[in-house]
Coordinates of C-alpha atoms and ligand atoms in Angstrom, one line a residue:
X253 CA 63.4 83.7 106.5
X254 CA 66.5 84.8 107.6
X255 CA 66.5 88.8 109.1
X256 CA 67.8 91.4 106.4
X257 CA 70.4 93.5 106.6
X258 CA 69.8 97.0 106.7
X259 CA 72.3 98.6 103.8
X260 CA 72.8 101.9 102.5
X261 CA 73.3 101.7 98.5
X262 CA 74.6 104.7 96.7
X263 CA 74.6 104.4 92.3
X264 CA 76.9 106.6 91.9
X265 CA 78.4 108.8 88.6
X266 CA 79.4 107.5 85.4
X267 CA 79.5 103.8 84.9
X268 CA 78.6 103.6 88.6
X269 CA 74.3 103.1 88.0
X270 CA 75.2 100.1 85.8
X271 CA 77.5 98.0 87.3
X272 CA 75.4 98.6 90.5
X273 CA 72.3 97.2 88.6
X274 CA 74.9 94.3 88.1
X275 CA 76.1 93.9 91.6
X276 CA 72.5 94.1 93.0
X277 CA 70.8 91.9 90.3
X278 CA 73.5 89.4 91.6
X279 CA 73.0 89.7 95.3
X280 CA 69.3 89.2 94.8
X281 CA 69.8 86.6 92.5
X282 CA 71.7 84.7 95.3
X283 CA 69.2 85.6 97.9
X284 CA 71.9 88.0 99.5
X285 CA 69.4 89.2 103.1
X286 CA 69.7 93.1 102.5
X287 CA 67.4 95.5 102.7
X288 CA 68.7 98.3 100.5
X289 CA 68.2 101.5 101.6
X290 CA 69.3 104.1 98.5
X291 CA 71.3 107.1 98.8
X292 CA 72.0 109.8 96.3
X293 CA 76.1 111.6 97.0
X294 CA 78.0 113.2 94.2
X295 CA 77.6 115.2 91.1
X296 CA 73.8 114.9 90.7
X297 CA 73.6 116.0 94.3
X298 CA 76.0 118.7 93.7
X299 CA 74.6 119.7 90.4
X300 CA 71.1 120.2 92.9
X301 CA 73.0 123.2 94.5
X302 CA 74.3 121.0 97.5
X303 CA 77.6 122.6 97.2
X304 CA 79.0 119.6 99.7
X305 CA 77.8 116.8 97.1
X306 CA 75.8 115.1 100.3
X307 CA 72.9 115.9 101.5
X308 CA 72.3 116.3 105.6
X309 CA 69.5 113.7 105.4
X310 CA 71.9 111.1 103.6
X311 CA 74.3 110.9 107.2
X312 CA 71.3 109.6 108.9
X313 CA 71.0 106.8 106.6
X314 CA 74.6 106.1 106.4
X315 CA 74.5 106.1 110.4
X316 CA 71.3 103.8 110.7
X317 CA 72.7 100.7 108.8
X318 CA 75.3 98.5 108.9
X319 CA 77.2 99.2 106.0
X320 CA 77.7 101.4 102.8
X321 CA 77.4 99.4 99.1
X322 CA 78.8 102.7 97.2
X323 CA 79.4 102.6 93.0
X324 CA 82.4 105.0 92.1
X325 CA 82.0 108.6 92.3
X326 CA 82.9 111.4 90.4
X327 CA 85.6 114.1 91.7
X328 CA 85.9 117.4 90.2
X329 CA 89.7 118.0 89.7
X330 CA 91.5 120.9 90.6
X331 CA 88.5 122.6 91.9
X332 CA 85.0 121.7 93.1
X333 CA 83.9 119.4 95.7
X334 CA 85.9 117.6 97.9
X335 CA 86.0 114.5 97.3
X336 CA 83.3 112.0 99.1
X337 CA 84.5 109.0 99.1
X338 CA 87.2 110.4 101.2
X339 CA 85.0 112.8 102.9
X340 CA 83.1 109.8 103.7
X341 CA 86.1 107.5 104.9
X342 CA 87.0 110.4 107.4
X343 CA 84.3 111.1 108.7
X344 CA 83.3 107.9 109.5
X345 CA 86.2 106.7 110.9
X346 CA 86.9 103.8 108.4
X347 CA 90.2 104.0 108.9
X348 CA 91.4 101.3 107.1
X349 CA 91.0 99.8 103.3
X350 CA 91.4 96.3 102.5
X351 CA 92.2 95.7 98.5
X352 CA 93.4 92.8 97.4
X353 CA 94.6 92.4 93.9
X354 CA 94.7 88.1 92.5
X355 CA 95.6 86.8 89.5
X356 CA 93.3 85.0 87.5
X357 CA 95.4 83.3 85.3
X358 CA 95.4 81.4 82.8
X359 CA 92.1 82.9 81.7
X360 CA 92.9 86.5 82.5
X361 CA 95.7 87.3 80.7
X362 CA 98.7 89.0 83.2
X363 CA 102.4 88.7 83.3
X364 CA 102.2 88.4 87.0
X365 CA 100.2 84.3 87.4
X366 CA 100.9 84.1 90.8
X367 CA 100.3 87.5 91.6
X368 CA 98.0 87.3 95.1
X369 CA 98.6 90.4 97.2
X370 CA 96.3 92.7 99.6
X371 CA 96.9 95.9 100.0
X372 CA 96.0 98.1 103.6
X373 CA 95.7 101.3 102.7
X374 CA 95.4 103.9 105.7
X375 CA 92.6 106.1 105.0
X376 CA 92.1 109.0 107.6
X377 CA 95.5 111.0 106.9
X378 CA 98.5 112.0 105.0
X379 CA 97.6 114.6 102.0
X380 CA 94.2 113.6 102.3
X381 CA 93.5 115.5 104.5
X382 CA 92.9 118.4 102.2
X383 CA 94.7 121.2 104.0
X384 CA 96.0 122.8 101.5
X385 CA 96.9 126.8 101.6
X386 CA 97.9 129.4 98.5
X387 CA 100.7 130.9 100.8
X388 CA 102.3 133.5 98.0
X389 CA 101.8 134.6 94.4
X390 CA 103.8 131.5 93.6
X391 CA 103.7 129.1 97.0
X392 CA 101.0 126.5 97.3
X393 CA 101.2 124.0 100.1
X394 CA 99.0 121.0 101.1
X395 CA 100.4 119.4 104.5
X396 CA 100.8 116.0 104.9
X397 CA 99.4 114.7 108.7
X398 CA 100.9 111.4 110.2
X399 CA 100.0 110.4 113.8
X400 CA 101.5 107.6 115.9
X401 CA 97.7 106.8 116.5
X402 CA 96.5 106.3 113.1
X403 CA 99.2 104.4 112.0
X404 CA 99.4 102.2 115.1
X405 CA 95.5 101.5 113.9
X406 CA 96.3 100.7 110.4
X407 CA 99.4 98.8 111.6
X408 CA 97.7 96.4 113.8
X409 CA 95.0 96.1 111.7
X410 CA 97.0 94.8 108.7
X411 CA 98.6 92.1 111.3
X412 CA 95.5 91.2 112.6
X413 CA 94.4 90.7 109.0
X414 CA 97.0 88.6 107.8
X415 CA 96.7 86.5 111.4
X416 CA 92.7 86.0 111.1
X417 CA 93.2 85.3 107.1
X418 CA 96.3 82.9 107.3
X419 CA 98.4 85.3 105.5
X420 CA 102.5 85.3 106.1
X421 CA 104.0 88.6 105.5
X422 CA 103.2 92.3 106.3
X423 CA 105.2 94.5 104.4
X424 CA 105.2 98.0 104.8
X425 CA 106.5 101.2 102.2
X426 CA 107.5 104.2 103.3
X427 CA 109.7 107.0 102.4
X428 CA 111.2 108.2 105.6
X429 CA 114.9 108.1 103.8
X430 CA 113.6 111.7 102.8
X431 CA 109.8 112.5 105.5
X432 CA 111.9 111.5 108.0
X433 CA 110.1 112.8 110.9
X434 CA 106.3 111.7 109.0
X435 CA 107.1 108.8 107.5
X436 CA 109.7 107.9 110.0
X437 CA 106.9 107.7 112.6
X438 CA 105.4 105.1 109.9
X439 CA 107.7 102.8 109.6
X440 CA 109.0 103.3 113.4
X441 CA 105.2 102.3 114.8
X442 CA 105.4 99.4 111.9
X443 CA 108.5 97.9 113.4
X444 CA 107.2 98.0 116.8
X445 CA 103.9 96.6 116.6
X446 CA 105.3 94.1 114.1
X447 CA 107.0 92.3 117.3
X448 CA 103.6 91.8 118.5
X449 CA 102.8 89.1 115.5
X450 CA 106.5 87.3 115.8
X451 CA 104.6 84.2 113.5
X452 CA 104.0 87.0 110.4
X453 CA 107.3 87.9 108.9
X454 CA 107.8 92.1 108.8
X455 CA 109.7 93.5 106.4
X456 CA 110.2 97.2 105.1
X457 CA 111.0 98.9 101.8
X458 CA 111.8 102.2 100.6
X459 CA 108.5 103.2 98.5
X460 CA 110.3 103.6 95.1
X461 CA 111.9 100.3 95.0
X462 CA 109.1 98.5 96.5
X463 CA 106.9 99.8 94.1
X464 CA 109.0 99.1 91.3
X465 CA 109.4 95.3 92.7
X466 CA 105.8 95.3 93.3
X467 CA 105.3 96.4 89.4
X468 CA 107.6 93.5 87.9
X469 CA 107.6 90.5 90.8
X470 CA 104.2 90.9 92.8
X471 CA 104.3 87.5 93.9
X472 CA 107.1 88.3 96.5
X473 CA 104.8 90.2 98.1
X474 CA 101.6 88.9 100.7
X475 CA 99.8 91.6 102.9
X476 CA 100.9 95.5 102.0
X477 CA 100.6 98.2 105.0
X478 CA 100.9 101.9 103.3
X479 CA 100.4 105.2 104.1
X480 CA 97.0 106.8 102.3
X481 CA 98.9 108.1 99.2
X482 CA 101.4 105.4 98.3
X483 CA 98.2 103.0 99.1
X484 CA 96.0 104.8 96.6
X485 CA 98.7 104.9 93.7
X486 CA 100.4 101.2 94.4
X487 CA 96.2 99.9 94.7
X488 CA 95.6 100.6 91.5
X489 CA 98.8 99.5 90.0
X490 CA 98.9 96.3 91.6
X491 CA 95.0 95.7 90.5
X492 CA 95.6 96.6 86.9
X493 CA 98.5 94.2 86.4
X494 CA 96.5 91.4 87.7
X495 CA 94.6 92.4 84.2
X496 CA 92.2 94.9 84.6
X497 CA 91.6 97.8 87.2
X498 CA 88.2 96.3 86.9
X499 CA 89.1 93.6 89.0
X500 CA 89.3 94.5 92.6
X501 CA 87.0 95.6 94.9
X502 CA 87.7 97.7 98.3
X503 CA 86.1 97.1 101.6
X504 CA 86.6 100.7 104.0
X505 CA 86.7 99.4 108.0
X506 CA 86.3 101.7 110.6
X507 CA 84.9 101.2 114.7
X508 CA 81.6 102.6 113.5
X509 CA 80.4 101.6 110.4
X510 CA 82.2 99.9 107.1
X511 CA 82.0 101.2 102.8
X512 CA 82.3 98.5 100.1
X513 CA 83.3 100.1 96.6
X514 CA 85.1 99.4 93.6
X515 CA 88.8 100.2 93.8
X516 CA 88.1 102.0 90.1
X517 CA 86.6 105.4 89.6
X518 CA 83.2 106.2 87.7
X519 CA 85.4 105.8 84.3
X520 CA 83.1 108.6 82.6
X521 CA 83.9 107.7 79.2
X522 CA 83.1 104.7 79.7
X523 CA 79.6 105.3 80.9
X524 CA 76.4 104.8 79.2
X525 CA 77.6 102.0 76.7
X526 CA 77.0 98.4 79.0
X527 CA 80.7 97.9 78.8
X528 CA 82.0 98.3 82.1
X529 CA 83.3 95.1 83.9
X530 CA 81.2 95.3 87.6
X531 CA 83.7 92.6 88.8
X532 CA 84.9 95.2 91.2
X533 CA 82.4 96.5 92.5
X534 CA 80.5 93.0 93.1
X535 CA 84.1 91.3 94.8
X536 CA 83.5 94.8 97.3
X537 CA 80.0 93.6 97.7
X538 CA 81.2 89.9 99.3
X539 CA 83.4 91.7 101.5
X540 CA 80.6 93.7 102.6
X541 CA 78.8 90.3 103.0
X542 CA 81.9 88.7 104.8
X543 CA 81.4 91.5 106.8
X544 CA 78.2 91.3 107.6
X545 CA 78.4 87.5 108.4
X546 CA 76.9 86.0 105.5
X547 CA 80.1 84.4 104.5
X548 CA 78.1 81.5 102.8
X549 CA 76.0 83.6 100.1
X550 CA 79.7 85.8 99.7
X551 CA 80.9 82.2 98.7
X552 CA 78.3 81.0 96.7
X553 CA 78.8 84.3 94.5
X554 CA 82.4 84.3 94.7
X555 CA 82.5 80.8 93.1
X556 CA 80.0 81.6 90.2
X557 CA 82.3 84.1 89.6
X558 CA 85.5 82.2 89.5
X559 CA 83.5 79.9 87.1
X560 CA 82.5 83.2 84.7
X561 CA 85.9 84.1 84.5
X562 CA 86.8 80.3 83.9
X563 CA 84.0 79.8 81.3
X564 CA 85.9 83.0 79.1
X565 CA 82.9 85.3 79.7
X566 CA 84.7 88.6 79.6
X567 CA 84.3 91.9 79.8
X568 CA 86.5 93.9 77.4
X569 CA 88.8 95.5 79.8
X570 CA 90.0 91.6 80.3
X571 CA 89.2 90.3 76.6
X572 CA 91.9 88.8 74.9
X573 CA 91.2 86.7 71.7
X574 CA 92.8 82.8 72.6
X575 CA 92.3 82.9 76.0
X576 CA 88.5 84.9 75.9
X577 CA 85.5 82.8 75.1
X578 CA 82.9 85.2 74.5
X579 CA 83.2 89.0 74.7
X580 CA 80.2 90.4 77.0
X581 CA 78.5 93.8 78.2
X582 CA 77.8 94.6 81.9
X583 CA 74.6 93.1 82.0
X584 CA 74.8 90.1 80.3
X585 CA 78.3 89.2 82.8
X586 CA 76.0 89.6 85.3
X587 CA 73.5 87.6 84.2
X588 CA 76.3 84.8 83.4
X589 CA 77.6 84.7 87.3
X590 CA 73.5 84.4 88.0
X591 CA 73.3 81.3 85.5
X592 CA 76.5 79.5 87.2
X593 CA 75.1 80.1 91.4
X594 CA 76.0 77.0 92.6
X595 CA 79.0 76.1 90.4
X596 CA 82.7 76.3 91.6
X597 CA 85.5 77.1 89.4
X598 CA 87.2 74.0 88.3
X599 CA 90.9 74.8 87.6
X600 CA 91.4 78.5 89.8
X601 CA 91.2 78.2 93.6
X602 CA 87.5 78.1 94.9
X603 CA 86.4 80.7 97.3
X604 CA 87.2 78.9 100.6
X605 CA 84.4 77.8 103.1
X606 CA 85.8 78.9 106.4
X607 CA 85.2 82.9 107.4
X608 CA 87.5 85.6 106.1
X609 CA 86.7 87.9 109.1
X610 CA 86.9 91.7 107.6
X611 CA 85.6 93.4 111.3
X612 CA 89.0 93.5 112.9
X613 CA 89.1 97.0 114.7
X614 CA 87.8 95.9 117.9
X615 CA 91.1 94.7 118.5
X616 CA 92.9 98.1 118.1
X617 CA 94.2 100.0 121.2
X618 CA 96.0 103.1 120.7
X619 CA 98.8 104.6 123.1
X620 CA 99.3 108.2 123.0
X621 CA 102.5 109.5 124.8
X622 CA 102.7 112.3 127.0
X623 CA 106.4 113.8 126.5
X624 CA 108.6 116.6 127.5
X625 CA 108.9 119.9 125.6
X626 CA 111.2 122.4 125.4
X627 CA 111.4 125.1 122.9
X628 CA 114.0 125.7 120.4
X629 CA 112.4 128.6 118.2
X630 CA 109.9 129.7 115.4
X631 CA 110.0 129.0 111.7
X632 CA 108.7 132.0 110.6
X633 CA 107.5 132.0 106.8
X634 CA 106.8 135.6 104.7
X635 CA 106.5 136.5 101.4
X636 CA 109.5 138.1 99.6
X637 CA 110.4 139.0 96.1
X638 CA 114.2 140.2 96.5
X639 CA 117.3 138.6 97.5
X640 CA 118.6 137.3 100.3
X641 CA 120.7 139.7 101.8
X642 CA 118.4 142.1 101.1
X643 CA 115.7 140.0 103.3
X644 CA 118.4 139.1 106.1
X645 CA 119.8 143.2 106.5
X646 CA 116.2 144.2 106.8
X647 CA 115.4 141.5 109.3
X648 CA 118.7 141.8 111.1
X649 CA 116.9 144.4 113.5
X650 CA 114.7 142.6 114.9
X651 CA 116.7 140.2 117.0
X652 CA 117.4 140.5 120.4
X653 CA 119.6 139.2 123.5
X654 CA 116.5 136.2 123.7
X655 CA 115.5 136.5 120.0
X656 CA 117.9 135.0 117.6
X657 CA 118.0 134.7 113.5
X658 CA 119.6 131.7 112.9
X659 CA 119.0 130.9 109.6
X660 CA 117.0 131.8 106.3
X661 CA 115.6 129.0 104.3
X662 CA 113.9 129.0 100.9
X663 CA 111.7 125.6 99.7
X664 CA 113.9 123.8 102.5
X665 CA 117.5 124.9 101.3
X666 CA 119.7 127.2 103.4
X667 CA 119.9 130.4 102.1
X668 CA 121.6 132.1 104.4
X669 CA 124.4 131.9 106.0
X670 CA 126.7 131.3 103.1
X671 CA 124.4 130.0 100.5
X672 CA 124.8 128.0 97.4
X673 CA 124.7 130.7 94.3
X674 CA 123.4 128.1 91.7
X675 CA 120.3 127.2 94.3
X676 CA 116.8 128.8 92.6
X677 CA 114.5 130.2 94.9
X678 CA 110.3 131.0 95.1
X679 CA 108.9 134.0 96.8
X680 CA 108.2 132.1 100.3
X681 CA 110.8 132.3 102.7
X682 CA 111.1 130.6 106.0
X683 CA 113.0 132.5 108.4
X684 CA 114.4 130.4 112.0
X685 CA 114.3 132.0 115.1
X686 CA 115.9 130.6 118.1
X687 CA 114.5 131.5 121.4
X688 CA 113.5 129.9 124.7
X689 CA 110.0 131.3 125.6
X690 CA 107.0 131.5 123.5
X691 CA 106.5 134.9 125.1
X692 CA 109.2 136.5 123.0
X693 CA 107.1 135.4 119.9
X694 CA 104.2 138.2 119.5
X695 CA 106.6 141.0 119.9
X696 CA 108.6 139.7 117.0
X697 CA 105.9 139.1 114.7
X698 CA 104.7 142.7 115.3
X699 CA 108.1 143.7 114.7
X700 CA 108.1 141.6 111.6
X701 CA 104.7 142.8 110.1
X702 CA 105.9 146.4 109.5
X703 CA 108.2 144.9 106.4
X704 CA 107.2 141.5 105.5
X705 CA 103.8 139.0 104.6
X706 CA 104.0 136.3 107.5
X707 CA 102.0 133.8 105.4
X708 CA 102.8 130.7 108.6
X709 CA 104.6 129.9 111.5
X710 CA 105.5 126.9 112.5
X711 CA 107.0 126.1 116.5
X712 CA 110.2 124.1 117.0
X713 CA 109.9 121.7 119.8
X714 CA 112.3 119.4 120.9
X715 CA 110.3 116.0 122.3
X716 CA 112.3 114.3 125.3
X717 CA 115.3 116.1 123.8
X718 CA 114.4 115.0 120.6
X719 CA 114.1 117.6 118.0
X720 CA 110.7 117.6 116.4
X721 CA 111.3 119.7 113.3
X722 CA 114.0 118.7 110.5
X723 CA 117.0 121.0 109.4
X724 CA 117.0 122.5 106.0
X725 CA 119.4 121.1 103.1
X726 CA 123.1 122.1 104.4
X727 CA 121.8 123.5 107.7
X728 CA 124.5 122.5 110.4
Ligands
NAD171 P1 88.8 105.4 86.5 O1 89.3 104.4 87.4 O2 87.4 105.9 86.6 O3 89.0 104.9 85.0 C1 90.2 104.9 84.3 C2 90.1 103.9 83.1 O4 90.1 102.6 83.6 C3 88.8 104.0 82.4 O5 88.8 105.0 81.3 C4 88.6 102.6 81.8 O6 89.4 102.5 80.6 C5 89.2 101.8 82.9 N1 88.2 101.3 83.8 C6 88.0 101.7 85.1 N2 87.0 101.0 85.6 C7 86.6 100.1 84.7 C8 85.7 99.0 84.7 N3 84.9 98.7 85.8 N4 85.6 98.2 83.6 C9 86.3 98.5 82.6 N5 87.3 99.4 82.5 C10 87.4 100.2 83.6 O7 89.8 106.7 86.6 P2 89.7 108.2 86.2 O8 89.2 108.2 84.7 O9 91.0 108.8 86.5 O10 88.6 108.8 87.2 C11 87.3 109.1 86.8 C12 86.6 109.7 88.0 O11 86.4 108.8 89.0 C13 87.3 110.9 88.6 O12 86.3 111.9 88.8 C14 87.9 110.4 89.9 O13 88.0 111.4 90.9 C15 86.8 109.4 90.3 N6 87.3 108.3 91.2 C16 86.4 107.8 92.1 C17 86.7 106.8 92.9 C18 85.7 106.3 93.9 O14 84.5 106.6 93.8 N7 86.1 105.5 94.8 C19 88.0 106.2 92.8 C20 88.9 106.7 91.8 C21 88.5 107.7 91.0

């Protein structure tokens, strides 16, 4: 009897409880060695009064076995708990997340039939992570975070993906034509770890026009690297053009611990009614068993699958009459991938036999630098309902010989000196100091806080001459 694999299983909100049942009727079905150790995270916890939607007693489980089979969970909008799929990527460390998105065709219907693309989204940073501030009456602001460290993980792990899996191309999306400092760093850290892997082709695309070419001719493209935002948006576009969002699961790798989930969410309205396709959620579940080295059973399953699919037996998200045999509920898909272990697919590409490694991270090794910096001034951002010149005469006083105002932005425009007259403005201002010592700087915030609402302020460094801070709109 071979040993069992300690798992942590969570059921989730929504559709989540049955296409778990499914997954896990599977698994045992295929004599998949877990040992399933359940967890409860998400409304039902929070609706217990656990205002964090985990309980402290669920991190011990997480941390005692080797990986996290998790169903979709539901995320209050606008409001709420955070959510804890990301709270659980972050803290964790599973740093990146592998989704690939594969065409079934001709028995799911798609206009993309050669569609085969995975997508490596970065999971620890950009908006995600949740610093968000109500600055004015009007100003809200969430920062997005890049580091030269997180990306040079996510970078190398996507090449070290495509190498172990015998992929071709890394491509990477980015908008640092606009986020040219965040982004920038992106796509500069992509380049230079890309010469690394000179037998994978690199290549680079402005995020709007690689997403549009990834919406209408997917098959150009092979392994995806993208920042946590564009990665969550383009995962589920490129899995709902292979047919169904339904389709494709997500495997979360970090140095510590890995998640397997659906890419989908808990589809309330769906829930309830043995309709949901668990095809995601069960293709996460082989990762997690690639993962865990039981790339056989991962195969098995993958194959009675295929064969499902094959065979017409559809879910209704990927029904279509003509190509459709026979229109089925979650359970009884499950129990149709049971009936066909030990089958392969006859006519769509059989899960291969060799391993498709998903425990990459061991080969990451991060450089920090250590560079020079020099001082160029404060951005200094208050609240103000008035004009302009009204905000500049009044803050005209307060420079000295050291202490100088050279310019007053609003939502990254110049404002002043000589501004635009058509250019509309908020009630958060962002006025730039120039000065050389960051001892200047409390004297002119006290001088500042008899008039005005300092709401942030924000140092301009320049890095081995290098300025680290971008000019506003028409700023010379
Ligand atoms: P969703 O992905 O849950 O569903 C959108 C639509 O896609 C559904 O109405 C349904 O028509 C279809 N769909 C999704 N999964 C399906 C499946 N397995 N079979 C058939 N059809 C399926 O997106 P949503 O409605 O925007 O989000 C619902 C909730 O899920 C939100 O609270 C959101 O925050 C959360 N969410 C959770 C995760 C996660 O747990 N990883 C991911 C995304 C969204």
């Amino acid at each position: 009897m071979a040993e069992k694999h300690p798992i942590a299983v969570a059921h989730g909100d929504g559709i989540g409880p049955e296409i778990m049942a499914a997954t896990l009727k599977i698994l045992k079905a295929a004599n998949a060695p877990l040992e399933i150790h359940e967890v409860e995270i998400g409304e039902k916890v929070y609706l217990k009064g656990d205002k964090a939607g985990i309980e402290p007693k669920t991190w011990d489980v997480l941390r005692s076995t080797k990986a996290f089979l998790k169903a979709p969970i539901t995320t209050p909008q606008g409001g709420g708990f955070k959510s804890l799929n990301v709270t659980v990527r972050t803290s964790f460390g599973l740093y990146a997340n592998v989704r690939p998105c594969v065409s079934y065709h001709p028995f799911i219907q798609t206009k993309h039939p050669k569609m085969d693309v995975v997508i490596i989204r970065e999971n620890e940073e950009d908006l995600y992570c949740g610093v968000e501030y109500r600055q004015t009456d009007d100003v809200y602001q969430s920062l997005k975070l890049i580091s030269s460290s997180g990306t040079e993980k996510i970078v190398r792990f996507a090449f070290e993906y495509a190498q172990a899996h015998g992929r071709k191309k890394v491509t990477c999306f980015t908008k640092d034509n606009i986020l040219k400092l965040a982004d920038g760093e992106f796509h500069k850290v992509f380049e230079l770890i890309a010469k690394e892997y000179p037998n994978i082709e690199a290549e680079h695309w402005i995020v709007d026009i690689g997403a549009a070419k990834l919406a209408e001719s997917p098959e150009i493209f092979d392994v995806l690297v993208l920042p946590n935002l564009y990665g969550d948006i383009l995962s589920d576009v490129a899995a709902q053009i292979t047919g169904s969002v339904g389709l494709a699961g997500s495997a979360n790798i970090g140095e510590h611990g890995a998640m397997f989930e659906a890419i989908h969410g808990s589809a309330p309205k769906r829930a309830g009614q043995d309709v949901a396709n668990p095809s995601a959620l069960l293709l996460g579940s082989l990762m997690m068993l690639d993962y865990l080295g039981e790339t056989p059973i991962a195969k098995t399953i993958h194959n009675a699958w295929l064969k499902t699919i094959e065979d017409g037996i559809h879910t209704y998200d990927i029904f279509k009459e003509g190509t459709s045999k026979k229109p089925v509920g979650t359970a009884a898909f499950a129990d149709a991938v049971i009936e066909r272990l030990g089958q392969t697919p006859s006519q769509l590409q059989p899960a291969e036999a060799q391993k498709s490694p998903m425990n990459l991270t061991h080969r990451a090794h991060v450089t920090t630098t250590n560079e020079k910096k020099d001082l160029d001034g404060y951005d200094i951002f208050v609240e103000w309902k008035k004009d302009v010149d009204t905000l500049q005469k009044l803050v005209d006083p307060v420079q000295t010989p050291n202490v100088k105002l050279s310019m007053i932005a609003n939502r990254g425009v110049k404002m002043w000196p000589n501004p635009h007259k058509e250019t509309s403005t908020v009630d958060q201002w962002r006025l730039r100091f120039k000065m050389k010592s960051e001892k200047e700087l409390p004297k002119l915030i006290e001088k500042l806080m008899d008039h005005l609402r300092i709401v942030h302020v924000e140092a301009l460094y320049r890095y081995n001459n290098v300025p680290g801070y971008t000019l506003a709109q028409d700023e010379q």
